[in-house]
GROMACS .gro file of C-alpha atoms in nm:
model
  134
    1MET     CA    1   3.345  19.712  -0.905
    2GLY     CA    2   3.693  19.647  -0.782
    3ALA     CA    3   3.875  19.443  -0.523
    4GLY     CA    4   3.917  19.640  -0.203
    5ARG     CA    5   4.250  19.519  -0.063
    6ALA     CA    6   4.432  19.364  -0.357
    7ASP     CA    7   4.759  19.541  -0.425
    8ALA     CA    8   4.957  19.446  -0.734
    9THR     CA    9   5.073  19.803  -0.794
   10ALA     CA   10   5.438  19.691  -0.787
   11PHE     CA   11   5.364  19.505  -1.111
   12GLY     CA   12   5.200  19.801  -1.285
   13TYR     CA   13   4.839  19.725  -1.192
   14ALA     CA   14   4.598  19.979  -1.046
   15LEU     CA   15   4.527  19.962  -0.674
   16GLY     CA   16   4.256  19.701  -0.627
   17GLN     CA   17   4.308  19.543  -0.970
   18ILE     CA   18   4.353  19.166  -0.985
   19PRO     CA   19   4.641  19.069  -1.220
   20ARG     CA   20   4.529  18.995  -1.577
   21MET     CA   21   4.179  19.120  -1.495
   22PRO     CA   22   4.021  19.458  -1.574
   23VAL     CA   23   4.035  19.741  -1.320
   24ASP     CA   24   3.654  19.744  -1.294
   25TYR     CA   25   3.372  19.510  -1.386
   26SER     CA   26   3.082  19.715  -1.515
   27SER     CA   27   2.736  19.598  -1.606
   28SER     CA   28   2.590  19.707  -1.937
   29GLU     CA   29   2.401  20.036  -1.956
   30ARG     CA   30   2.086  19.835  -2.028
   31ALA     CA   31   2.129  19.629  -1.710
   32ALA     CA   32   2.199  19.944  -1.506
   33ALA     CA   33   1.888  20.111  -1.650
   34ARG     CA   34   1.678  19.814  -1.539
   35CYS     CA   35   1.827  19.854  -1.191
   36ASP     CA   36   1.727  20.222  -1.195
   37ALA     CA   37   1.374  20.114  -1.288
   38LEU     CA   38   1.353  19.897  -0.974
   39ALA     CA   39   1.301  20.206  -0.759
   40GLY     CA   40   0.942  20.231  -0.880
   41LEU     CA   41   0.874  19.859  -0.842
   42VAL     CA   42   0.987  19.771  -0.489
   43ASN     CA   43   0.890  19.899  -0.146
   44HIS     CA   44   1.237  19.995  -0.024
   45PRO     CA   45   1.516  20.231  -0.134
   46VAL     CA   46   1.717  20.134  -0.443
   47ARG     CA   47   2.062  20.268  -0.522
   48VAL     CA   48   2.277  20.191  -0.824
   49GLY     CA   49   2.653  20.226  -0.804
   50ARG     CA   50   2.994  20.082  -0.729
   51ILE     CA   51   3.052  19.802  -0.480
   52VAL     CA   52   3.403  19.711  -0.374
   53SER     CA   53   3.488  19.358  -0.283
   54SER     CA   54   3.739  19.239  -0.026
   55ASP     CA   55   3.875  18.913   0.105
   56SER     CA   56   3.772  18.985   0.464
   57PHE     CA   57   3.473  19.095   0.668
   58CYS     CA   58   3.437  19.472   0.644
   59THR     CA   59   3.512  19.597   0.994
   60GLU     CA   60   3.573  19.963   1.071
   61GLN     CA   61   3.950  19.907   1.034
   62VAL     CA   62   3.901  19.761   0.684
   63ALA     CA   63   3.629  20.007   0.580
   64GLU     CA   64   3.812  20.335   0.638
   65PRO     CA   65   4.107  20.266   0.403
   66MET     CA   66   3.858  20.135   0.143
   67ARG     CA   67   3.653  20.456   0.172
   68GLN     CA   68   3.969  20.661   0.115
   69ARG     CA   69   4.081  20.454  -0.185
   70PHE     CA   70   3.736  20.421  -0.342
   71PRO     CA   71   3.534  20.728  -0.233
   72ASP     CA   72   3.255  20.657  -0.484
   73ALA     CA   73   3.188  20.308  -0.343
   74MET     CA   74   2.839  20.259  -0.205
   75GLY     CA   75   2.917  19.940  -0.019
   76ALA     CA   76   3.153  19.649   0.028
   77ASP     CA   77   3.111  19.274   0.031
   78MET     CA   78   3.307  18.953  -0.008
   79GLU     CA   79   3.114  18.796  -0.299
   80THR     CA   80   3.042  19.038  -0.582
   81CYS     CA   81   3.391  19.045  -0.732
   82ALA     CA   82   3.391  18.667  -0.778
   83ILE     CA   83   3.053  18.685  -0.955
   84ALA     CA   84   3.176  18.969  -1.175
   85GLN     CA   85   3.500  18.787  -1.264
   86VAL     CA   86   3.316  18.473  -1.374
   87ALA     CA   87   3.062  18.674  -1.576
   88TRP     CA   88   3.341  18.879  -1.740
   89ASN     CA   89   3.540  18.565  -1.827
   90CYS     CA   90   3.228  18.409  -1.982
   91GLY     CA   91   3.121  18.727  -2.164
   92VAL     CA   92   2.792  18.739  -1.974
   93ASP     CA   93   2.624  19.060  -1.858
   94TRP     CA   94   2.569  19.072  -1.484
   95ILE     CA   95   2.435  19.270  -1.192
   96SER     CA   96   2.455  19.226  -0.818
   97LEU     CA   97   2.138  19.295  -0.620
   98ARG     CA   98   2.207  19.348  -0.250
   99ALA     CA   99   2.001  19.418   0.058
  100VAL     CA  100   2.248  19.586   0.294
  101SER     CA  101   2.212  19.407   0.625
  102ASP     CA  102   2.502  19.548   0.824
  103LEU     CA  103   2.705  19.866   0.837
  104CYS     CA  104   3.083  19.920   0.840
  105GLY     CA  105   3.142  20.090   1.171
  106PRO     CA  106   3.231  20.021   1.533
  107GLY     CA  107   3.105  19.678   1.629
  108ALA     CA  108   3.026  19.587   1.267
  109ASP     CA  109   3.134  19.232   1.332
  110GLN     CA  110   2.875  19.198   1.609
  111ALA     CA  111   2.567  19.396   1.501
  112PHE     CA  112   2.332  19.387   1.204
  113HIS     CA  113   2.147  19.691   1.076
  114MET     CA  114   1.875  19.472   0.924
  115ASP     CA  115   1.782  19.119   1.028
  116GLY     CA  116   1.856  18.838   0.784
  117GLU     CA  117   1.491  18.753   0.720
  118ARG     CA  118   1.405  19.109   0.619
  119ALA     CA  119   1.720  19.141   0.405
  120ALA     CA  120   1.630  18.816   0.227
  121ALA     CA  121   1.274  18.939   0.166
  122HIS     CA  122   1.403  19.268   0.019
  123SER     CA  123   1.647  19.080  -0.204
  124ALA     CA  124   1.380  18.838  -0.325
  125GLU     CA  125   1.143  19.125  -0.403
  126ALA     CA  126   1.416  19.304  -0.602
  127VAL     CA  127   1.512  18.990  -0.795
  128ARG     CA  128   1.150  18.919  -0.890
  129ALA     CA  129   1.102  19.281  -1.002
  130TYR     CA  130   1.428  19.278  -1.201
  131LEU     CA  131   1.337  18.953  -1.376
  132ALA     CA  132   1.001  19.104  -1.474
  133LEU     CA  133   1.195  19.379  -1.655
  134LEU     CA  134   1.381  19.133  -1.879
   0.00000   0.00000   0.00000
């Protein structure tokens, strides 16, 4: 998990690192294992991996440089980094469950891959399943 467009490299930070914060915010192995277990509990694909976070909507122009800088990223959003920062500062384990509703490509700011109602239903199903694993 890292910030997509932050650049404090002139001050000795890694590309994407927020000053005085870690380079990445990782969930515990136990939390990640529970996410892996979701695949057998929900009726849609589950993937576990890195999400990058940015301060702007992920259009094609924003996405391509992020793909080059963070080739292992599975997705991008504008919220996860804030959640991770608060959890890290409070010493709380965390995860981010996402239903990907739109893709980063031409017209990304105008088209959705999945409608909001279906994305919300997938997210709710995943959250209920994850909570049952606790």
